[in-house]
Amino acid sequence: MAETFIKLSFTAIVPIIVSITIYFLEKKTNFKKLNFWIKQLIIGSVFGIVAVCGTEFGVSVNGATVNVRDAAVLSAGLIFGAPAGILAGIIGGVERWFAVLWGAGIYTRLACSISTVLAGFIGATLRKYMFDDKKPMWYYGLAIGTVTEILHMLMIFITNMSDVHTAFIFVKLCSLPMITLNGIAVMLAVLAVSIIGKEKIRITHEQKKISQTFQRWLLVCVAVAFCVTSIFTIVLQTQFSQNDTEKLLALNIKDVKAEISDASDENLLALTHTVAKEIQVNKNINSDYLTELANKYNIAEINIINESGIIIASTNSKFINYDMASGEQSDDFLVLLKDTTEYVQSYRPISYDKRISRKYAGVLLDGGGFVQVGYDAESFHTDIDTQVIGTTRNRHVGSEGCIIIANESNIVVSDRQGYEDQELISTGILIDTDTMAQGECFTAKVHGETCYCMYVVSEGYYIIAAIPQNEANFSRDISVYVTVFMEIIVFAAVFVMIYFLIKILVIENIQKINKSLAEITDGNLNVSVNVRTNEEFSSLSDDINSTVVTLKRYITEAAARIDKELEFAKAIQYSALPNVFPPYPDRTDFDIFAEMITAKEVGGDFYDFYMLGKDRLAFLIADVSGKGIPAAMFMMTSKTLIKSLAETGMDVNEVFTHTNEKLCENNDAGMFVTAWMGFLDLKTGLVSYANAGHNPPLVRHKNGSFEYLKTRGSFVLAGMEGTKYHKNELQLNEDDQIFLYTDGVTEATNAENQLYGEERLLKTLNSHKDETAEALCKIIKADVDKFVGDAPQFDDITMLCIRYNTKMQDMEQSI
């Protein structure tokens, strides 16, 4: 058997190598670009050829040919696709049908051809419907390969029902190597492809799909159930077989024993009648006369018993006057003094002396009393050995079993194989009466073949029945094979059926519910879950829908409440900014306007301006990182802090330096502010300013165009402790303008993901450079809206524009 496995292993490697090669071609070469059906045709044909090679290079075992043909077919279907598996199965099955023309076995022709085609459909169906058109895990490859080959073995029985004995011989020879190697070959093919594809092949603690978890536990339960039932079946069938064997041996022994007993009874009774006739003719009866009769008829003993049951004459003088009623064995003959004319007793120890065994017969005499004739072992056996040989020579126990009879000296009297007159041990049987009880089964190698044996002692003979173990176990073996194979098929079918039922009734419905829940969690609360295949899922769908309705109501109420609160917060935020224009109606020396449009209800941008005494105007614009309420809160803190520091009389750069230190304290949220601030001396037109990482403003001098103020800015506020800010100066003359803005203007994005940009801002300002400060801000906002179109606003938009009209000293002089 080991040699068979080694030879067959070479052909089992072929489908593994082909699987690796095709998988590599499909992943690394242009083969993957071929049309799906062309690829399936090529792969199916290649594996079909491998299946043909499995047939042609099978290994012969005692007239049966074992092969791994089905492994190629299953590998094609499970790894590469359903069509490929079906095509490979058809090619392999058709070739096996015609292979008998050039030497393949004809006995299993139909079974092998059908099984190979079935293997293709099994692999295709499981990949398509059980594994969702994906390659299975390696242990499923082992299970599918094993079960498919077991189906192959059963097909041999099914297609040869008229000759089950021969079919079983084929199955017994082929089943172990074919089932083992086909299962391992499919497993290794799947495993090798998984390793090349760098897939996880070990079971980890990662979460698995419910279908995978169910498959594994169902497989474990089915495997355990199969093992338990198989062990029970094997034990039960073994016990049945043992009982049947013992009954068969006992029955044959009983029949032989009865025939020997009948022959000896008939022979001894005939002699006894003959002796009785001679005794009744001769009136002179004495011991010498009886001795002559005994010698004449080769018998051991003659006794004459009177009507009182007393021996009155005997060949053995010691027996004279012996009362027959005094012993159990002798008392049996007293029936002749009642209503019986003849009686035969089996070979047994006599009552007078237990060391002597004899067989007696008695016949009633005409004058009263009866005559008793006895055989000893030697005379008894000599007289009936011929009959014994005739009785057992042609007797069979089962088909190949036999009956062997030996005398008390362990010399064979009758044996079908011709061992007469030889010692019993020469047949392979050794009987130890001290340890081997009569009627119990034992094992011995009879005539060179291991047999179940049983013996009894009868009439001084050892009657031994023997039957070969192979024959005795045939019914058990075929029953076990068929039962176990059927259990595997049934358990596999139950596994697949339960899996599909769970998949259809549970898993698919769960997936539908999860799909709806995914849409709901993505924000689509208008989705309705409608899975109603049974009461449980209907209830679950209704509960989810009810929950969503309640959630929508809560969200609507919360949104309304938040909207109201945000509107209130927005009003508070706007009220904190200067929003009355012109802010100083009695001042004509400057014109200022500012506007903030938040992306959300509240924002992080802000602007501010205020008088620092009579002759100085502070103005700034800033942008807080982030949006919404956090940005608005940080904005209020920054605005208040900057104003309070500016009103102390600090230079603009010192205001930023101190503001940065304060904002860096406890800034766990990591927020920051970009800001540009200027102090305008209304007497001289000199602007001292500082830039904390903000967009450069645009400046226009009288009769000129707007240009970006290219000065190097410092780091953002609240970005890093210890930052020092620089003061810069800018001289304004009459009608000069400064336009400040946040990046919400230049980074406004349209539907094509294009930015408004600095160039467009500059161009638009220069197109309307003579407009008032308010007009410029309105024009820029309108142009941004036009550019953006229907795209949503993602950032706050804030602008501040100031025009320096007339120097204060000129106003005073004119006054």
Tab-separated table of C-alpha atoms in Angstrom, residues 51-251:
chain	number	residue	atom	x	y	z
A	51	ALA	CA	-7.672	14.599	-15.626
A	52	VAL	CA	-6.922	12.478	-18.704
A	53	CYS	CA	-3.335	12.079	-17.477
A	54	GLY	CA	-4.750	10.936	-14.128
A	55	THR	CA	-6.564	8.137	-15.946
A	56	GLU	CA	-3.672	7.120	-18.161
A	57	PHE	CA	-1.043	7.177	-15.416
A	58	GLY	CA	-3.071	5.422	-12.727
A	59	VAL	CA	-1.440	2.757	-10.555
A	60	SER	CA	-2.581	-0.883	-10.809
A	61	VAL	CA	-3.315	-2.624	-7.486
A	62	ASN	CA	-4.329	-6.312	-7.730
A	63	GLY	CA	-6.198	-5.737	-10.968
A	64	ALA	CA	-7.801	-2.418	-9.921
A	65	THR	CA	-6.452	0.970	-11.120
A	66	VAL	CA	-6.288	3.835	-8.623
A	67	ASN	CA	-5.935	7.447	-9.807
A	68	VAL	CA	-6.306	11.118	-8.839
A	69	ARG	CA	-8.362	12.167	-11.872
A	70	ASP	CA	-11.068	13.963	-9.894
A	71	ALA	CA	-8.565	16.251	-8.115
A	72	ALA	CA	-7.863	18.104	-11.372
A	73	VAL	CA	-11.564	18.575	-12.082
A	74	LEU	CA	-12.338	19.873	-8.581
A	75	SER	CA	-9.323	22.218	-8.595
A	76	ALA	CA	-10.541	23.784	-11.835
A	77	GLY	CA	-14.058	24.373	-10.518
A	78	LEU	CA	-13.223	25.484	-6.987
A	79	ILE	CA	-10.225	27.728	-7.746
A	80	PHE	CA	-10.811	29.162	-11.197
A	81	GLY	CA	-14.547	29.129	-11.920
A	82	ALA	CA	-17.665	27.045	-12.461
A	83	PRO	CA	-17.445	26.794	-16.278
A	84	ALA	CA	-13.833	25.603	-16.100
A	85	GLY	CA	-14.762	22.876	-13.611
A	86	ILE	CA	-17.690	21.614	-15.692
A	87	LEU	CA	-15.604	21.540	-18.887
A	88	ALA	CA	-12.735	19.706	-17.165
A	89	GLY	CA	-15.190	17.151	-15.743
A	90	ILE	CA	-16.758	16.478	-19.147
A	91	ILE	CA	-13.351	16.053	-20.817
A	92	GLY	CA	-12.092	13.710	-18.079
A	93	GLY	CA	-15.353	11.708	-17.969
A	94	VAL	CA	-15.659	11.238	-21.737
A	95	GLU	CA	-12.019	10.182	-22.045
A	96	ARG	CA	-12.483	7.636	-19.215
A	97	TRP	CA	-15.457	6.131	-21.079
A	98	PHE	CA	-13.434	5.543	-24.249
A	99	ALA	CA	-10.207	4.650	-22.406
A	100	VAL	CA	-11.357	1.002	-22.226
A	101	LEU	CA	-10.479	0.803	-25.910
A	102	TRP	CA	-6.800	1.114	-25.055
A	103	GLY	CA	-6.648	-0.798	-21.792
A	104	ALA	CA	-8.562	0.949	-19.011
A	105	GLY	CA	-10.744	-1.195	-16.744
A	106	ILE	CA	-14.207	-1.907	-18.099
A	107	TYR	CA	-15.726	-2.995	-14.776
A	108	THR	CA	-15.693	0.568	-13.314
A	109	ARG	CA	-16.124	2.304	-16.678
A	110	LEU	CA	-19.597	3.694	-16.038
A	111	ALA	CA	-18.967	4.574	-12.380
A	112	CYS	CA	-15.713	6.421	-13.109
A	113	SER	CA	-17.081	8.325	-16.089
A	114	ILE	CA	-20.185	9.504	-14.224
A	115	SER	CA	-18.189	10.401	-11.110
A	116	THR	CA	-15.709	12.558	-13.036
A	117	VAL	CA	-18.489	14.529	-14.719
A	118	LEU	CA	-20.238	14.877	-11.351
A	119	ALA	CA	-17.008	16.165	-9.790
A	120	GLY	CA	-17.025	19.027	-12.307
A	121	PHE	CA	-20.603	19.970	-11.474
A	122	ILE	CA	-20.005	19.619	-7.717
A	123	GLY	CA	-17.009	21.954	-7.786
A	124	ALA	CA	-18.849	24.429	-10.027
A	125	THR	CA	-22.037	24.454	-7.942
A	126	LEU	CA	-20.255	24.885	-4.606
A	127	ARG	CA	-18.057	27.725	-5.876
A	128	LYS	CA	-21.015	29.520	-7.463
A	129	TYR	CA	-23.600	29.214	-4.716
A	130	MET	CA	-21.840	28.252	-1.486
A	131	PHE	CA	-18.642	30.259	-1.754
A	132	ASP	CA	-20.182	33.206	-3.648
A	133	ASP	CA	-17.998	32.627	-6.720
A	134	LYS	CA	-14.790	32.809	-4.658
A	135	LYS	CA	-12.092	30.300	-3.900
A	136	PRO	CA	-12.833	28.284	-0.716
A	137	MET	CA	-10.538	27.866	2.272
A	138	TRP	CA	-8.038	24.986	2.176
A	139	TYR	CA	-9.965	22.799	4.642
A	140	TYR	CA	-13.035	22.964	2.408
A	141	GLY	CA	-10.818	21.747	-0.434
A	142	LEU	CA	-9.906	18.706	1.660
A	143	ALA	CA	-13.539	18.043	2.628
A	144	ILE	CA	-14.901	18.456	-0.913
A	145	GLY	CA	-12.184	16.276	-2.437
A	146	THR	CA	-12.821	13.554	0.144
A	147	VAL	CA	-16.614	13.585	-0.167
A	148	THR	CA	-16.498	13.621	-3.981
A	149	GLU	CA	-14.222	10.585	-4.045
A	150	ILE	CA	-16.460	8.772	-1.564
A	151	LEU	CA	-19.325	9.431	-3.973
A	152	HIS	CA	-17.086	7.871	-6.642
A	153	MET	CA	-16.750	4.717	-4.500
A	154	LEU	CA	-20.500	4.535	-3.930
A	155	MET	CA	-21.038	4.884	-7.667
A	156	ILE	CA	-19.077	1.623	-8.138
A	157	PHE	CA	-21.612	-0.138	-5.910
A	158	ILE	CA	-24.583	1.531	-7.577
A	159	THR	CA	-23.494	0.624	-11.103
A	160	ASN	CA	-22.673	-2.989	-10.144
A	161	MET	CA	-25.575	-3.998	-7.907
A	162	SER	CA	-25.737	-7.460	-9.505
A	163	ASP	CA	-22.162	-8.244	-8.457
A	164	VAL	CA	-21.697	-6.583	-5.079
A	165	HIS	CA	-18.887	-8.950	-4.037
A	166	THR	CA	-16.630	-7.927	-6.929
A	167	ALA	CA	-17.631	-4.274	-6.542
A	168	PHE	CA	-16.596	-4.402	-2.902
A	169	ILE	CA	-13.218	-5.867	-3.797
A	170	PHE	CA	-12.603	-2.914	-6.120
A	171	VAL	CA	-13.790	-0.405	-3.496
A	172	LYS	CA	-11.691	-1.991	-0.765
A	173	LEU	CA	-8.577	-1.825	-2.940
A	174	CYS	CA	-9.137	1.702	-4.268
A	175	SER	CA	-10.935	3.643	-1.559
A	176	LEU	CA	-8.088	4.486	0.846
A	177	PRO	CA	-5.488	5.757	-1.684
A	178	MET	CA	-8.017	7.481	-3.953
A	179	ILE	CA	-10.001	9.212	-1.199
A	180	THR	CA	-6.860	10.266	0.659
A	181	LEU	CA	-4.800	11.522	-2.262
A	182	ASN	CA	-7.657	13.241	-4.130
A	183	GLY	CA	-8.652	15.105	-0.957
A	184	ILE	CA	-5.054	16.104	-0.177
A	185	ALA	CA	-4.371	17.149	-3.781
A	186	VAL	CA	-7.376	19.502	-3.867
A	187	MET	CA	-6.461	20.876	-0.436
A	188	LEU	CA	-2.839	21.550	-1.437
A	189	ALA	CA	-3.897	23.172	-4.713
A	190	VAL	CA	-6.185	25.607	-2.857
A	191	LEU	CA	-3.563	26.163	-0.144
A	192	ALA	CA	-0.761	26.823	-2.638
A	193	VAL	CA	-2.850	29.391	-4.520
A	194	SER	CA	-3.757	31.052	-1.198
A	195	ILE	CA	-0.105	31.323	-0.215
A	196	ILE	CA	0.855	32.807	-3.584
A	197	GLY	CA	-2.017	35.294	-3.275
A	198	LYS	CA	-0.753	36.181	0.227
A	199	GLU	CA	-4.117	35.335	1.741
A	200	LYS	CA	-4.585	34.583	5.416
A	201	ILE	CA	-4.687	30.834	5.786
A	202	ARG	CA	-4.676	30.586	9.554
A	203	ILE	CA	-7.679	31.243	11.712
A	204	THR	CA	-7.048	34.503	13.582
A	205	HIS	CA	-8.927	36.430	16.219
A	206	GLU	CA	-10.151	38.918	13.665
A	207	GLN	CA	-13.865	39.281	13.243
A	208	LYS	CA	-15.337	37.043	10.585
A	209	LYS	CA	-18.508	37.164	8.581
A	210	ILE	CA	-21.438	35.323	10.104
A	211	SER	CA	-21.463	32.994	7.091
A	212	GLN	CA	-17.820	32.022	7.724
A	213	THR	CA	-18.407	31.458	11.433
A	214	PHE	CA	-21.539	29.402	10.713
A	215	GLN	CA	-19.729	27.342	8.058
A	216	ARG	CA	-16.937	26.436	10.439
A	217	TRP	CA	-19.117	25.518	13.402
A	218	LEU	CA	-21.557	23.620	11.207
A	219	LEU	CA	-18.603	21.737	9.709
A	220	VAL	CA	-17.354	20.885	13.216
A	221	CYS	CA	-20.820	19.690	14.301
A	222	VAL	CA	-21.242	17.578	11.167
A	223	ALA	CA	-17.749	16.097	11.579
A	224	VAL	CA	-18.408	15.204	15.223
A	225	ALA	CA	-21.796	13.689	14.351
A	226	PHE	CA	-20.195	11.677	11.550
A	227	CYS	CA	-17.410	10.369	13.794
A	228	VAL	CA	-19.864	9.341	16.510
A	229	THR	CA	-22.266	7.598	14.133
A	230	SER	CA	-19.419	5.956	12.205
A	231	ILE	CA	-17.800	4.575	15.349
A	232	PHE	CA	-21.169	3.331	16.558
A	233	THR	CA	-21.846	1.733	13.155
A	234	ILE	CA	-18.444	0.011	13.053
A	235	VAL	CA	-18.779	-1.309	16.611
A	236	LEU	CA	-22.346	-2.456	16.031
A	237	GLN	CA	-21.607	-4.118	12.673
A	238	THR	CA	-18.524	-5.794	14.133
A	239	GLN	CA	-20.615	-7.229	16.945
A	240	PHE	CA	-23.288	-8.377	14.492
A	241	SER	CA	-20.621	-9.999	12.322
A	242	GLN	CA	-19.055	-11.737	15.309
A	243	ASN	CA	-22.424	-13.029	16.471
A	244	ASP	CA	-23.302	-14.242	12.981
A	245	THR	CA	-19.943	-15.972	12.640
A	246	GLU	CA	-20.323	-17.721	15.972
A	247	LYS	CA	-23.847	-18.805	15.049
A	248	LEU	CA	-22.650	-20.108	11.688
A	249	LEU	CA	-19.785	-22.079	13.252
A	250	ALA	CA	-22.032	-23.419	16.013
A	251	LEU	CA	-24.724	-24.415	13.538
